[in-house]
Amino acid sequence: MLSEKSRPVIEATAAVVAEHMPEITPLFYAHMFEAHPELLDGVFSRANQRNGEQAQALAGSIVKFAVHLLENPGTLPEAVLSRIAHKHTALGIVEEQYPIVYENLFWAIGEVLGDAVTPAVADAWTEVYWLMADALIKIEKGLYSQRANDRMWTDWRVVAKEPTGNAAVTFRFEPADDTPQSRGRAGGYVSVRLKVEDGLRQCRQYSLSEKAESTTERVITVKLDEGGEVSPMLIQNVEVGDVIELSNPYGDITLEDEDSTAPLVLATAGIGITPAAAILDTLAQQGSDRQVLLLHGDASWEAVALREQVTESLAALPHGDARLFLGVRPEQDPEGVTTVEGVMHFDDVELPRDGHYILCGPLAFMQSTRSKLIDAGVPATSIRYEIFGPDLWLAA
């Protein structure tokens, strides 16, 4: 809980800090990486530094946390903290790194706001930072304690490499040694860490796309980002037989978190179909009789990643159904799938009012889809989303 001493200071300065966060966070990162270049080797993403997404996400999370403390005294934004904590543990963030972030962030705040950062302002925002940091550290320690091993990274061997959809590849891994492995969850993800062209290690999270709960196999599906650092190395350089590093599985938007009997609607676009494919696969393996509806948007049927796996899973679900919104429809609908030409809409879709909804895809798609679902009568509290990379929706 925010102290009574700090509350009026945060109320008076929250808008100013929020306004200047776009200046503060890039300065903070530059200063921190100059002092601690090791953090760019296998922890922070250089790509997200260059495009500013990490800075936006950090700014948004701190300000959102502060506003929550003001508007909801005595509580914490559990959903926000859980999302961040899962991302952190998938990167191996540890308690000892929080003071480094604090030192450099507050240096940047002082540089940008100057004399406006009085001792009272500094103390109040220090309290906000450590309330958030301590809450995250507690959640992250709990997540780490659930691992089947005490290692951040373990070696996995590529046993298959299969093209799927438009510019995507499915990688299948098996453990390269006898390290005990953690069970994944459908909807979750793992981090991949590998050396890029200049020898620096970079990490990216990829959804488990099949056999999510296995401890002896990992399956991820990667779409080529031609301007990226990691996906081109994976798709173009990593071959069957190679060994690469994977994290333990994490993720806060998973099937295990869902009510096992409530109807489930998965609304996805593009490569956002990967966590939905894992959820459908797991439900099919469980013999679930749950009502499940997949709504997916893509350029064409041929562009849909994992389309064979998805249709097989839907065929095994007695109450599974799918509707695809495509830029170009096939001449004949694939078996078990209804296709519609154009962008996703719900004009003639029967949406369960008591259902749970999971969105995954480009940010603009998820924002638009969430608005359409709410307009159609779906409660906002029933809608969750999985976002790849820094959470810019939270930042907004």
PDB file of N, CA and C in Angstrom, residues 65 76-78 81-82 85 98 128-142:
ATOM      1  N   PHE A  65       1.143   1.132 -12.652  1.00  0.00           N
ATOM      2  CA  PHE A  65       1.245   0.648 -11.278  1.00  0.00           C
ATOM      3  C   PHE A  65       0.962   1.788 -10.301  1.00  0.00           C
ATOM      4  N   LEU A  76      -2.991  -4.600  -5.381  1.00  0.00           N
ATOM      5  CA  LEU A  76      -1.974  -4.538  -6.422  1.00  0.00           C
ATOM      6  C   LEU A  76      -2.590  -4.972  -7.749  1.00  0.00           C
ATOM      7  N   PRO A  77      -2.096  -4.461  -8.875  1.00  0.00           N
ATOM      8  CA  PRO A  77      -2.607  -4.891 -10.191  1.00  0.00           C
ATOM      9  C   PRO A  77      -2.072  -6.278 -10.537  1.00  0.00           C
ATOM     10  N   GLU A  78      -2.717  -7.301 -10.024  1.00  0.00           N
ATOM     11  CA  GLU A  78      -2.197  -8.660 -10.100  1.00  0.00           C
ATOM     12  C   GLU A  78      -1.959  -9.116 -11.543  1.00  0.00           C
ATOM     13  N   LEU A  81       1.175  -7.449 -12.958  1.00  0.00           N
ATOM     14  CA  LEU A  81       2.381  -7.986 -12.342  1.00  0.00           C
ATOM     15  C   LEU A  81       2.664  -9.406 -12.816  1.00  0.00           C
ATOM     16  N   SER A  82       1.622 -10.218 -12.948  1.00  0.00           N
ATOM     17  CA  SER A  82       1.812 -11.589 -13.404  1.00  0.00           C
ATOM     18  C   SER A  82       2.393 -11.617 -14.813  1.00  0.00           C
ATOM     19  N   ALA A  85       6.045 -10.608 -14.620  1.00  0.00           N
ATOM     20  CA  ALA A  85       6.854 -11.610 -13.916  1.00  0.00           C
ATOM     21  C   ALA A  85       7.137 -12.817 -14.809  1.00  0.00           C
ATOM     22  N   TYR A  98      17.403  -5.656  -9.851  1.00  0.00           N
ATOM     23  CA  TYR A  98      16.466  -4.563  -9.590  1.00  0.00           C
ATOM     24  C   TYR A  98      17.149  -3.295  -9.074  1.00  0.00           C
ATOM     25  N   VAL A 128       7.171   3.911  -4.915  1.00  0.00           N
ATOM     26  CA  VAL A 128       6.408   3.245  -5.967  1.00  0.00           C
ATOM     27  C   VAL A 128       7.263   2.168  -6.634  1.00  0.00           C
ATOM     28  N   TYR A 129       8.492   2.540  -6.968  1.00  0.00           N
ATOM     29  CA  TYR A 129       9.366   1.580  -7.657  1.00  0.00           C
ATOM     30  C   TYR A 129       9.560   0.327  -6.821  1.00  0.00           C
ATOM     31  N   TRP A 130       9.874   0.487  -5.539  1.00  0.00           N
ATOM     32  CA  TRP A 130      10.194  -0.687  -4.731  1.00  0.00           C
ATOM     33  C   TRP A 130       8.951  -1.478  -4.334  1.00  0.00           C
ATOM     34  N   LEU A 131       7.794  -0.820  -4.258  1.00  0.00           N
ATOM     35  CA  LEU A 131       6.561  -1.584  -4.076  1.00  0.00           C
ATOM     36  C   LEU A 131       6.344  -2.511  -5.269  1.00  0.00           C
ATOM     37  N   MET A 132       6.567  -1.975  -6.462  1.00  0.00           N
ATOM     38  CA  MET A 132       6.405  -2.771  -7.669  1.00  0.00           C
ATOM     39  C   MET A 132       7.493  -3.837  -7.765  1.00  0.00           C
ATOM     40  N   ALA A 133       8.730  -3.435  -7.516  1.00  0.00           N
ATOM     41  CA  ALA A 133       9.848  -4.377  -7.607  1.00  0.00           C
ATOM     42  C   ALA A 133       9.694  -5.511  -6.605  1.00  0.00           C
ATOM     43  N   ASP A 134       9.345  -5.193  -5.366  1.00  0.00           N
ATOM     44  CA  ASP A 134       9.211  -6.236  -4.345  1.00  0.00           C
ATOM     45  C   ASP A 134       8.082  -7.209  -4.689  1.00  0.00           C
ATOM     46  N   ALA A 135       6.976  -6.670  -5.254  1.00  0.00           N
ATOM     47  CA  ALA A 135       5.873  -7.544  -5.657  1.00  0.00           C
ATOM     48  C   ALA A 135       6.315  -8.470  -6.783  1.00  0.00           C
ATOM     49  N   LEU A 136       7.058  -7.937  -7.759  1.00  0.00           N
ATOM     50  CA  LEU A 136       7.544  -8.760  -8.868  1.00  0.00           C
ATOM     51  C   LEU A 136       8.542  -9.808  -8.386  1.00  0.00           C
ATOM     52  N   ILE A 137       9.454  -9.404  -7.517  1.00  0.00           N
ATOM     53  CA  ILE A 137      10.459 -10.341  -6.999  1.00  0.00           C
ATOM     54  C   ILE A 137       9.783 -11.509  -6.303  1.00  0.00           C
ATOM     55  N   LYS A 138       8.746 -11.226  -5.533  1.00  0.00           N
ATOM     56  CA  LYS A 138       8.026 -12.291  -4.816  1.00  0.00           C
ATOM     57  C   LYS A 138       7.391 -13.263  -5.815  1.00  0.00           C
ATOM     58  N   ILE A 139       6.706 -12.718  -6.849  1.00  0.00           N
ATOM     59  CA  ILE A 139       6.059 -13.590  -7.846  1.00  0.00           C
ATOM     60  C   ILE A 139       7.113 -14.395  -8.599  1.00  0.00           C
ATOM     61  N   GLU A 140       8.201 -13.730  -8.968  1.00  0.00           N
ATOM     62  CA  GLU A 140       9.242 -14.401  -9.754  1.00  0.00           C
ATOM     63  C   GLU A 140       9.923 -15.505  -8.959  1.00  0.00           C
ATOM     64  N   LYS A 141      10.158 -15.284  -7.690  1.00  0.00           N
ATOM     65  CA  LYS A 141      10.734 -16.339  -6.859  1.00  0.00           C
ATOM     66  C   LYS A 141       9.794 -17.547  -6.815  1.00  0.00           C
ATOM     67  N   GLY A 142       8.496 -17.274  -6.747  1.00  0.00           N
ATOM     68  CA  GLY A 142       7.532 -18.366  -6.750  1.00  0.00           C
ATOM     69  C   GLY A 142       7.559 -19.148  -8.054  1.00  0.00           C
TER      70      GLY A 142
END
